[in-house]
Amino acid sequence: MTRTPAIEIAVQDPAGVRIAGAVGAARVELAQALALGGLTPSPATLDLSIDAAHAVGVEVHVLVRPRAGGFRYSADEIAIAENDVRRAIEAGADGVVIGALDDEGLLDIPAMRRLRDAAGGASVTLHRAIDVTPDPVATLVAARSLGLRRVLTSGGASVAIDGIDTLRALVAEAAGEIEIMAGSGVDAASAAALAAVGVDALHFSAKRTVSEDGGVRMGSAADGVGGYEVTDLEIAQGVIAALSS
C-alpha cells in the first residue's frame, strides 16, 4: 500500500497559506515571484504569512534565493542569502529552502555550510538546484552529508513525472536518512504516480493567473497591466483528491 506523502504548497502570500491550511497541507514554501522560479519574500510577506500559518496550523519554510537566473552566486549574494536565512528564522519560520552551485555546476559545499549554519539548527531543504547538477544522486549524497532535512527535486526533468526513474533512484539512495520531495508540474494527473515511487512529500503551487483587464491580455506584468498568479483552492483540492483516490 502506497504511503501518503506529506503535502507542501508553494505560496506567495498569507492567502496562499490559508488555502494550504484548508486542504490539510503540512507546510508551505513561502516565496515571491514564482513566475521567476521563486525569490526571497519581503519582510512584511514573511511576517503576515507566519501569522496566518499559526492560525491554520501549517509550517512555513522560506525560500531564500537572492535573484533569478541560476544558482552560482557571488560573495555578495551569498552574504545576502545568509542574512535572509537568519532573518527568516528569527521571524519564526520553521525552516528555509536554499541552494548554491559552484563554477563546475556541483553543490557549493562551503556556501551551503554557511547557509545551513545561519539557520541555527532549523530545517533546511535543498531546492531544485539539484536538478541542474550533472548527477542528482551524487548531489543528494552531498546534501545528506551536510545534514540537510530534505531535497526538492523533479528528478532532473522539467516536470517531476518525466523524472520518475531518477526520483525512484533518489528514494533508494536516501534510505530514509534524508527526505525526498517531488516537485515541478505536480498536478492531479501525476500525483498518485509520483506518490507510488515512495517520495516523502509532494510539492506544488496550485496557482492560476488572474487578469485585471477582464481577460484581455495587453502588455505584460512589468507594464502594470498583465496578469498575476494566486493560489487556487480548487486546484489544490484536486491534487489532494487524486491522492486520496
PDB file of N, CA and C in Angstrom, residues 12-13 33-36 205 207-210 227-231:
ATOM      1  N   GLN A  12       2.727  32.544  -2.156  1.00  0.00           N
ATOM      2  CA  GLN A  12       3.371  33.850  -2.229  1.00  0.00           C
ATOM      3  C   GLN A  12       2.822  34.873  -1.245  1.00  0.00           C
ATOM      4  N   ASP A  13       1.838  34.454  -0.438  1.00  0.00           N
ATOM      5  CA  ASP A  13       1.180  35.441   0.422  1.00  0.00           C
ATOM      6  C   ASP A  13       0.359  34.745   1.501  1.00  0.00           C
ATOM      7  N   ALA A  33       7.480  35.970  -6.533  1.00  0.00           N
ATOM      8  CA  ALA A  33       7.907  35.833  -7.932  1.00  0.00           C
ATOM      9  C   ALA A  33       8.056  34.374  -8.350  1.00  0.00           C
ATOM     10  N   LEU A  34       7.022  33.568  -8.101  1.00  0.00           N
ATOM     11  CA  LEU A  34       7.065  32.166  -8.523  1.00  0.00           C
ATOM     12  C   LEU A  34       7.236  32.048 -10.034  1.00  0.00           C
ATOM     13  N   ALA A  35       6.773  33.036 -10.777  1.00  0.00           N
ATOM     14  CA  ALA A  35       6.938  33.011 -12.231  1.00  0.00           C
ATOM     15  C   ALA A  35       8.410  33.039 -12.632  1.00  0.00           C
ATOM     16  N   LEU A  36       9.275  33.497 -11.734  1.00  0.00           N
ATOM     17  CA  LEU A  36      10.718  33.518 -11.971  1.00  0.00           C
ATOM     18  C   LEU A  36      11.415  32.343 -11.299  1.00  0.00           C
ATOM     19  N   SER A 205       2.308  24.183  -6.657  1.00  0.00           N
ATOM     20  CA  SER A 205       1.921  25.571  -6.412  1.00  0.00           C
ATOM     21  C   SER A 205       0.419  25.814  -6.506  1.00  0.00           C
ATOM     22  N   LYS A 207      -1.386  27.124  -8.651  1.00  0.00           N
ATOM     23  CA  LYS A 207      -1.602  28.540  -8.962  1.00  0.00           C
ATOM     24  C   LYS A 207      -2.399  28.726 -10.254  1.00  0.00           C
ATOM     25  N   ARG A 208      -3.087  29.853 -10.311  1.00  0.00           N
ATOM     26  CA  ARG A 208      -3.766  30.276 -11.535  1.00  0.00           C
ATOM     27  C   ARG A 208      -3.463  31.755 -11.744  1.00  0.00           C
ATOM     28  N   THR A 209      -3.643  32.187 -12.963  1.00  0.00           N
ATOM     29  CA  THR A 209      -3.345  33.577 -13.309  1.00  0.00           C
ATOM     30  C   THR A 209      -4.613  34.410 -13.283  1.00  0.00           C
ATOM     31  N   VAL A 210      -4.538  35.529 -12.613  1.00  0.00           N
ATOM     32  CA  VAL A 210      -5.636  36.481 -12.543  1.00  0.00           C
ATOM     33  C   VAL A 210      -5.291  37.665 -13.441  1.00  0.00           C
ATOM     34  N   GLY A 227      -1.250  39.845 -16.129  1.00  0.00           N
ATOM     35  CA  GLY A 227      -1.848  39.048 -15.076  1.00  0.00           C
ATOM     36  C   GLY A 227      -0.886  38.808 -13.926  1.00  0.00           C
ATOM     37  N   TYR A 228      -1.420  38.254 -12.859  1.00  0.00           N
ATOM     38  CA  TYR A 228      -0.596  37.852 -11.720  1.00  0.00           C
ATOM     39  C   TYR A 228      -1.131  36.536 -11.200  1.00  0.00           C
ATOM     40  N   GLU A 229      -0.289  35.829 -10.433  1.00  0.00           N
ATOM     41  CA  GLU A 229      -0.623  34.475 -10.006  1.00  0.00           C
ATOM     42  C   GLU A 229      -1.092  34.445  -8.550  1.00  0.00           C
ATOM     43  N   VAL A 230      -2.077  33.596  -8.307  1.00  0.00           N
ATOM     44  CA  VAL A 230      -2.579  33.373  -6.953  1.00  0.00           C
ATOM     45  C   VAL A 230      -2.725  31.874  -6.724  1.00  0.00           C
ATOM     46  N   THR A 231      -2.735  31.474  -5.472  1.00  0.00           N
ATOM     47  CA  THR A 231      -3.003  30.083  -5.119  1.00  0.00           C
ATOM     48  C   THR A 231      -4.492  29.818  -5.259  1.00  0.00           C
TER      49      THR A 231
END
